[in-house]
Amino acid sequence: MTEHPALTETEVLGAVDAIVDAFRRTDGAAYFACFSVDATFVFPDQDARLDSRAAYERLWAEWVASGWRVLGCTSTDAHVQVLGDAAVLSHTVRTRIATGEGEATAELHERETIVLHRQADGRLLAVHEHLSTAPDEAA
């Protein structure tokens, strides 16, 4: 087994920046390349957990086919916990999306947790993503 250097906060932030950047560009290939094939996903608008990257890729393809795309996405308030060869990142994301409904747009304000794990080949991939709505700032 190849020994890899200890995970760093900088490495974790770089991996999450790649995820956010690919999402911001609605670049499905680059986005899903950041996730392990057995990654799981929990989203507030889905009735059940998605138990694989392939399940999320199918959902993404449906969204894109209906006219959905990301217009912008920003990440703030990142907090990293390095746990050996794994890490947990939580942050706040603001996303603007377009839907196929006459170019309607929506602004989403969410909190997200991403769990990352260094793979045997050295890559740092996300193995779990959990989104929840963030409290309204005016409340």
Coordinates of C-alpha atoms in Angstrom, one line a residue:
M1 CA 0.0 0.0 0.0
T2 CA 1.3 3.4 -0.9
E3 CA 1.7 5.8 2.0
H4 CA 0.1 9.2 1.3
P5 CA 0.9 12.5 3.1
A6 CA -1.4 13.5 5.9
L7 CA -4.6 15.2 4.8
T8 CA -4.5 19.0 5.2
E9 CA -7.2 21.7 5.5
T10 CA -5.8 23.3 2.4
E11 CA -6.2 20.0 0.4
V12 CA -9.8 19.6 1.7
L13 CA -10.7 23.2 0.8
G14 CA -9.2 22.7 -2.7
A15 CA -11.3 19.6 -3.3
V16 CA -14.5 21.4 -2.2
D17 CA -13.6 24.4 -4.4
A18 CA -13.4 22.0 -7.3
I19 CA -16.9 20.6 -6.4
V20 CA -18.4 24.1 -6.1
D21 CA -16.7 25.4 -9.3
A22 CA -18.0 22.4 -11.4
F23 CA -21.5 22.8 -9.9
R24 CA -21.4 26.6 -10.6
R25 CA -20.7 25.8 -14.3
T26 CA -23.3 23.0 -14.4
D27 CA -20.4 20.8 -15.6
G28 CA -21.8 17.4 -14.7
A29 CA -18.7 15.4 -15.8
A30 CA -16.3 17.5 -13.7
Y31 CA -18.7 17.6 -10.8
F32 CA -19.3 13.9 -10.5
A33 CA -15.6 13.2 -11.0
C34 CA -15.2 14.7 -7.5
F35 CA -17.4 12.0 -5.9
S36 CA -16.7 8.3 -5.1
V37 CA -19.0 5.9 -7.0
D38 CA -20.5 4.8 -3.7
A39 CA -21.1 8.3 -2.5
T40 CA -24.4 9.0 -0.8
F41 CA -26.5 12.2 -1.0
V42 CA -29.2 13.7 1.1
F43 CA -31.2 16.7 -0.3
P44 CA -34.1 18.5 1.3
D45 CA -36.3 18.2 -1.8
Q46 CA -35.8 14.4 -2.3
D47 CA -38.0 11.9 -0.5
A48 CA -35.2 9.4 0.1
R49 CA -31.4 9.3 0.3
L50 CA -29.6 8.7 -3.0
D51 CA -27.4 5.7 -2.4
S52 CA -24.9 6.1 -5.2
R53 CA -23.3 8.6 -7.5
A54 CA -25.1 7.0 -10.4
A55 CA -28.5 7.7 -8.7
Y56 CA -27.6 11.4 -8.4
E57 CA -26.3 11.4 -12.0
R58 CA -29.7 10.2 -13.2
L59 CA -31.5 12.9 -11.2
W60 CA -29.0 15.5 -12.5
A61 CA -29.7 14.4 -16.1
E62 CA -33.4 14.8 -15.5
W63 CA -33.0 18.3 -14.1
V64 CA -30.8 19.4 -17.1
A65 CA -33.2 17.9 -19.6
S66 CA -36.0 19.9 -18.0
G67 CA -34.0 23.2 -18.5
W68 CA -32.4 23.4 -15.1
R69 CA -28.9 25.0 -14.8
V70 CA -26.8 26.7 -12.2
L71 CA -26.4 30.5 -12.7
G72 CA -24.2 31.1 -9.7
C73 CA -23.0 29.4 -6.5
T74 CA -20.9 30.8 -3.7
S75 CA -19.5 29.1 -0.6
T76 CA -18.9 30.9 2.7
D77 CA -18.2 30.1 6.3
A78 CA -16.3 26.9 5.6
H79 CA -15.3 24.8 8.6
V80 CA -13.0 21.8 8.1
Q81 CA -12.4 18.8 10.5
V82 CA -9.6 16.6 9.3
L83 CA -10.0 13.0 10.7
G84 CA -7.0 11.0 9.5
D85 CA -7.6 10.1 5.9
A86 CA -11.1 11.6 5.9
A87 CA -12.5 15.1 6.5
V88 CA -15.8 16.8 7.1
L89 CA -16.4 20.2 5.6
S90 CA -19.5 22.2 6.4
H91 CA -20.3 25.5 4.8
T92 CA -23.1 27.8 3.6
V93 CA -23.9 27.9 0.0
R94 CA -26.0 30.4 -2.0
T95 CA -27.1 29.1 -5.4
R96 CA -29.0 30.7 -8.2
I97 CA -30.6 28.3 -10.6
A98 CA -32.7 28.6 -13.8
T99 CA -35.5 26.2 -14.4
G100 CA -37.2 25.2 -17.6
E101 CA -40.3 27.1 -16.6
G102 CA -39.9 30.1 -18.8
E103 CA -36.4 30.8 -17.5
A104 CA -37.7 31.2 -14.0
T105 CA -34.9 31.6 -11.5
A106 CA -34.6 30.7 -7.8
E107 CA -32.2 31.6 -5.1
L108 CA -31.3 28.9 -2.7
H109 CA -29.7 29.4 0.7
E110 CA -28.5 26.2 2.2
R111 CA -26.1 24.6 4.6
E112 CA -24.0 21.7 3.3
T113 CA -21.9 19.1 4.8
I114 CA -19.5 17.1 2.6
V115 CA -17.5 14.1 3.9
L116 CA -14.3 13.4 1.9
H117 CA -12.0 10.4 2.0
R118 CA -8.6 9.9 0.5
Q119 CA -8.8 7.0 -1.9
A120 CA -6.1 4.2 -2.2
D121 CA -4.8 6.0 -5.4
G122 CA -4.3 9.2 -3.4
R123 CA -7.3 11.1 -4.8
L124 CA -9.5 13.0 -2.3
L125 CA -13.1 12.3 -3.2
A126 CA -16.4 13.2 -1.6
V127 CA -18.2 10.2 -0.1
H128 CA -21.3 11.9 1.3
E129 CA -23.1 15.2 0.7
H130 CA -25.9 16.5 2.9
L131 CA -27.8 19.7 2.1
S132 CA -30.4 21.4 4.3
T133 CA -32.1 24.7 4.0
A134 CA -30.4 27.5 6.0
P135 CA -32.5 29.6 8.4
D136 CA -33.8 32.9 7.0
E137 CA -31.3 35.6 7.9
A138 CA -34.2 38.0 8.6
A139 CA -35.7 35.7 11.2

